[in-house]
Amino acid sequence: MVADWIRKHPDDFGLVIHELCHVVQAYPKGVGWITEGIADYIRNYKFEPKQPGKVNAKSSYKDGYKTAAVFLAWIEKSKDKDFIRKMNEALRTGKYKDELFQEWAGAEVDALWKEFLAAQ
């Protein structure tokens, strides 16, 4: 499926950036939605700086990719400017725990998601 996409979109360098993020991440034990969210965050906010738009209210942060990227960017902008950097570090060093959302962003992840949806 990815190979077919690449054949049809040979200039999609953002895809390469996303996949290279996974190489750099090298998380010993990743959290799927955060891993994909950070990779899409790097792609959509750093490499191809554009606002990915609003998230469908029926979506979940656990969908990963763009949905998680927009959510993580919102946390970074509204709660802790170093959130993504710190989360990446925690995942890379095997120190991730769900409680980091409370510690760094002031609420547990599901409460943050509800606040994020209301803020859109």
Coordinates of N, CA and C in Angstrom, one line a residue:
M1 N 0.8 -1.2 0.0 CA 0.0 0.0 0.0 C 0.9 1.3 0.0
V2 N 1.9 1.3 0.9 CA 2.8 2.5 0.9 C 3.5 2.5 -0.4
A3 N 4.0 1.4 -0.9 CA 4.8 1.4 -2.2 C 3.9 1.9 -3.3
D4 N 2.6 1.6 -3.3 CA 1.7 2.1 -4.4 C 1.6 3.6 -4.3
W5 N 1.4 4.1 -3.0 CA 1.3 5.5 -2.8 C 2.6 6.2 -3.3
I6 N 3.8 5.7 -3.0 CA 5.0 6.3 -3.4 C 5.1 6.3 -5.0
R7 N 4.7 5.2 -5.6 CA 4.8 5.2 -7.1 C 3.9 6.3 -7.7
K8 N 2.7 6.5 -7.1 CA 1.8 7.5 -7.6 C 2.1 8.9 -7.1
H9 N 2.9 9.1 -6.1 CA 3.3 10.4 -5.5 C 4.8 10.5 -5.3
P10 N 5.6 10.4 -6.3 CA 7.1 10.4 -6.1 C 7.6 11.6 -5.4
D11 N 6.9 12.7 -5.4 CA 7.4 14.0 -4.8 C 6.8 14.2 -3.4
D12 N 6.3 13.2 -2.8 CA 5.7 13.4 -1.5 C 6.9 13.2 -0.4
F13 N 7.6 14.3 -0.3 CA 8.8 14.3 0.6 C 8.3 14.3 2.0
G14 N 7.1 14.8 2.3 CA 6.5 14.8 3.6 C 6.4 13.4 4.2
L15 N 6.1 12.4 3.3 CA 6.0 11.0 3.7 C 7.4 10.6 4.1
V16 N 8.4 11.0 3.4 CA 9.8 10.6 3.8 C 10.1 11.2 5.1
I17 N 9.8 12.4 5.3 CA 10.1 13.1 6.6 C 9.4 12.3 7.8
H18 N 8.1 12.0 7.5 CA 7.3 11.2 8.5 C 8.0 9.9 8.9
E19 N 8.4 9.2 7.9 CA 9.1 7.9 8.1 C 10.4 8.0 8.7
L20 N 11.2 9.0 8.3 CA 12.5 9.3 8.9 C 12.4 9.6 10.4
C21 N 11.3 10.3 10.8 CA 11.0 10.6 12.2 C 11.0 9.3 13.0
H22 N 10.4 8.2 12.4 CA 10.3 7.0 13.1 C 11.7 6.4 13.3
V23 N 12.6 6.6 12.4 CA 14.0 6.1 12.5 C 14.6 6.9 13.7
V24 N 14.4 8.2 13.8 CA 15.0 9.0 14.8 C 14.4 8.7 16.2
Q25 N 13.1 8.5 16.1 CA 12.4 8.2 17.4 C 12.9 7.0 18.1
A26 N 13.1 5.9 17.4 CA 13.6 4.6 17.9 C 13.2 4.4 19.4
Y27 N 11.9 4.5 19.6 CA 11.3 4.3 20.9 C 11.4 2.9 21.3
P28 N 12.0 2.5 22.5 CA 12.0 1.1 22.9 C 10.6 0.5 23.1
K29 N 9.7 1.3 23.5 CA 8.3 0.9 23.7 C 7.4 2.1 23.4
G30 N 7.0 2.2 22.1 CA 6.2 3.4 21.7 C 4.8 3.3 22.2
V31 N 4.1 4.4 22.1 CA 2.7 4.5 22.2 C 2.2 4.9 20.9
G32 N 1.6 4.0 20.2 CA 1.2 4.1 18.8 C 0.7 5.5 18.3
W33 N -0.3 5.9 19.0 CA -0.9 7.2 18.6 C 0.0 8.4 18.8
I34 N 0.8 8.4 19.9 CA 1.7 9.5 20.1 C 2.9 9.4 19.1
T35 N 3.4 8.2 18.8 CA 4.5 8.0 17.9 C 4.1 8.5 16.5
E36 N 2.9 8.1 16.0 CA 2.5 8.6 14.7 C 2.1 10.1 14.8
G37 N 1.6 10.5 15.9 CA 1.2 12.0 16.0 C 2.4 12.9 16.0
I38 N 3.5 12.5 16.7 CA 4.7 13.3 16.6 C 5.3 13.3 15.2
A39 N 5.3 12.1 14.6 CA 5.9 12.1 13.2 C 5.1 13.0 12.3
D40 N 3.7 13.0 12.4 CA 2.9 13.9 11.6 C 3.0 15.3 12.0
Y41 N 3.2 15.6 13.3 CA 3.5 16.9 13.8 C 4.7 17.5 13.1
I42 N 5.8 16.7 13.1 CA 7.0 17.2 12.4 C 6.8 17.5 10.9
R43 N 6.1 16.5 10.3 CA 5.8 16.7 8.9 C 4.9 18.0 8.7
N44 N 3.8 18.1 9.4 CA 2.8 19.1 9.1 C 3.1 20.5 9.7
Y45 N 3.9 20.5 10.8 CA 4.1 21.8 11.5 C 5.5 22.3 11.3
K46 N 6.5 21.5 10.9 CA 7.9 21.9 10.8 C 8.3 21.8 9.3
F47 N 8.1 20.7 8.7 CA 8.5 20.5 7.3 C 7.6 21.1 6.3
E48 N 6.3 20.9 6.4 CA 5.3 21.4 5.5 C 4.4 22.3 6.3
P49 N 4.9 23.5 6.8 CA 4.1 24.3 7.7 C 2.8 24.7 7.2
K50 N 1.8 24.1 7.6 CA 0.4 24.4 7.2 C -0.5 24.0 8.4
Q51 N -1.6 24.6 8.5 CA -2.5 24.2 9.6 C -3.3 23.0 9.0
P52 N -3.2 21.9 9.6 CA -3.9 20.7 9.1 C -5.4 20.8 9.2
G53 N -5.9 21.8 9.9 CA -7.4 22.0 9.9 C -8.0 21.5 11.2
K54 N -9.3 21.5 11.2 CA -10.0 21.0 12.4 C -10.1 19.5 12.4
V55 N -10.3 18.9 13.5 CA -10.4 17.5 13.7 C -11.9 17.2 13.8
N56 N -12.3 16.1 13.1 CA -13.7 15.6 13.2 C -14.0 15.3 14.7
A57 N -15.2 15.8 15.2 CA -15.6 15.5 16.5 C -15.8 14.0 16.8
K58 N -16.0 13.2 15.8 CA -16.1 11.8 16.0 C -14.8 11.1 16.1
S59 N -13.7 11.8 15.8 CA -12.4 11.2 15.8 C -11.9 11.1 17.3
S60 N -10.8 10.4 17.4 CA -10.1 10.2 18.7 C -8.7 10.5 18.5
Y61 N -8.1 11.0 19.6 CA -6.6 11.2 19.6 C -5.9 9.9 19.3
K62 N -6.5 8.8 19.7 CA -5.9 7.5 19.5 C -5.9 7.1 18.1
D63 N -6.5 7.8 17.2 CA -6.4 7.6 15.7 C -5.0 7.8 15.2
G64 N -4.2 8.6 16.0 CA -2.8 8.9 15.6 C -2.8 9.8 14.4
Y65 N -1.6 9.8 13.7 CA -1.4 10.6 12.5 C -1.9 12.1 12.7
K66 N -2.6 12.6 11.7 CA -3.0 14.0 11.6 C -3.8 14.4 12.9
T67 N -4.7 13.5 13.3 CA -5.6 13.8 14.4 C -4.7 14.0 15.7
A68 N -3.8 13.1 15.9 CA -2.9 13.2 17.1 C -2.0 14.4 16.9
A69 N -1.5 14.7 15.7 CA -0.6 15.8 15.5 C -1.3 17.1 15.8
V70 N -2.5 17.3 15.4 CA -3.3 18.5 15.7 C -3.5 18.6 17.2
F71 N -3.8 17.5 17.8 CA -4.1 17.5 19.3 C -2.8 17.9 20.0
L72 N -1.7 17.2 19.7 CA -0.4 17.5 20.3 C 0.1 18.9 20.1
A73 N -0.2 19.5 18.9 CA 0.2 20.9 18.6 C -0.7 21.8 19.5
W74 N -1.9 21.5 19.7 CA -2.8 22.3 20.6 C -2.3 22.3 22.0
I75 N -1.9 21.1 22.5 CA -1.3 21.0 23.8 C -0.1 21.9 23.9
E76 N 0.8 21.8 22.9 CA 2.0 22.5 22.9 C 1.7 24.1 22.9
K77 N 0.7 24.5 22.1 CA 0.4 25.9 22.0 C -0.3 26.4 23.3
S78 N -1.2 25.6 23.8 CA -2.1 26.1 24.9 C -1.7 25.7 26.3
K79 N -0.8 24.7 26.4 CA -0.5 24.2 27.8 C 1.0 24.2 28.1
D80 N 1.8 23.7 27.2 CA 3.3 23.6 27.5 C 4.1 23.7 26.2
K81 N 4.8 24.8 26.0 CA 5.5 25.0 24.8 C 6.6 23.9 24.5
D82 N 7.0 23.2 25.5 CA 8.0 22.1 25.4 C 7.4 20.7 25.4
F83 N 6.1 20.6 25.3 CA 5.4 19.3 25.5 C 5.9 18.2 24.6
I84 N 5.9 18.5 23.3 CA 6.3 17.5 22.3 C 7.7 17.1 22.5
R85 N 8.6 18.1 22.7 CA 10.0 17.7 23.0 C 10.1 16.8 24.2
K86 N 9.4 17.2 25.3 CA 9.5 16.4 26.5 C 8.9 15.0 26.3
M87 N 7.8 14.9 25.6 CA 7.2 13.6 25.4 C 8.1 12.7 24.5
N88 N 8.7 13.3 23.5 CA 9.6 12.6 22.7 C 10.8 12.0 23.5
E89 N 11.3 12.8 24.4 CA 12.4 12.4 25.3 C 11.9 11.3 26.2
A90 N 10.8 11.4 26.8 CA 10.3 10.4 27.7 C 10.1 9.1 26.9
L91 N 9.6 9.1 25.7 CA 9.4 7.9 24.9 C 10.7 7.3 24.5
R92 N 11.7 8.1 24.1 CA 13.0 7.7 23.7 C 13.8 7.0 24.9
T93 N 13.6 7.5 26.1 CA 14.3 7.0 27.2 C 13.5 5.9 28.0
G94 N 12.4 5.6 27.5 CA 11.6 4.5 28.2 C 10.9 5.0 29.4
K95 N 10.8 6.3 29.6 CA 10.2 6.9 30.8 C 8.7 7.4 30.6
Y96 N 8.1 7.1 29.5 CA 6.8 7.5 29.3 C 5.8 6.8 30.3
K97 N 4.9 7.6 30.7 CA 3.7 7.1 31.5 C 2.6 8.1 31.3
D98 N 1.4 7.6 31.3 CA 0.2 8.4 31.0 C 0.1 9.6 31.9
E99 N 0.6 9.5 33.1 CA 0.6 10.6 34.1 C 1.3 11.9 33.6
L100 N 2.2 11.8 32.6 CA 2.9 12.9 32.1 C 2.0 14.0 31.5
F101 N 0.8 13.6 31.0 CA -0.1 14.5 30.5 C -0.6 15.4 31.7
Q102 N -0.9 14.8 32.8 CA -1.4 15.6 34.0 C -0.2 16.5 34.4
E103 N 1.0 15.9 34.5 CA 2.1 16.7 35.0 C 2.5 17.9 34.1
W104 N 2.5 17.7 32.8 CA 3.0 18.7 31.9 C 1.9 19.6 31.4
A105 N 0.7 19.0 31.2 CA -0.4 19.8 30.5 C -1.6 20.1 31.5
G106 N -1.5 19.6 32.7 CA -2.5 20.0 33.7 C -3.7 19.2 33.8
A107 N -3.9 18.1 33.0 CA -5.0 17.3 33.0 C -4.7 15.9 32.4
E108 N -5.5 14.9 32.7 CA -5.3 13.6 32.0 C -5.7 13.7 30.6
V109 N -5.2 12.8 29.8 CA -5.3 12.9 28.3 C -6.8 13.0 27.8
D110 N -7.7 12.2 28.4 CA -9.1 12.3 27.9 C -9.7 13.7 28.2
A111 N -9.4 14.2 29.4 CA -9.9 15.6 29.7 C -9.3 16.6 28.7
L112 N -8.1 16.5 28.4 CA -7.4 17.4 27.5 C -8.1 17.3 26.1
W113 N -8.4 16.0 25.7 CA -9.1 15.8 24.4 C -10.4 16.6 24.4
K114 N -11.2 16.4 25.4 CA -12.5 17.1 25.5 C -12.3 18.6 25.4
E115 N -11.3 19.1 26.1 CA -11.0 20.6 26.1 C -10.6 21.0 24.7
F116 N -9.8 20.2 24.0 CA -9.3 20.5 22.7 C -10.5 20.5 21.7
L117 N -11.4 19.6 21.8 CA -12.6 19.6 20.9 C -13.4 20.8 21.1
A118 N -13.6 21.2 22.4 CA -14.4 22.4 22.7 C -13.8 23.7 22.2
A119 N -12.4 23.7 22.1 CA -11.7 24.9 21.7 C -11.6 25.0 20.2
Q120 N -12.0 24.0 19.4 CA -11.9 24.1 17.9 C -13.0 25.0 17.4

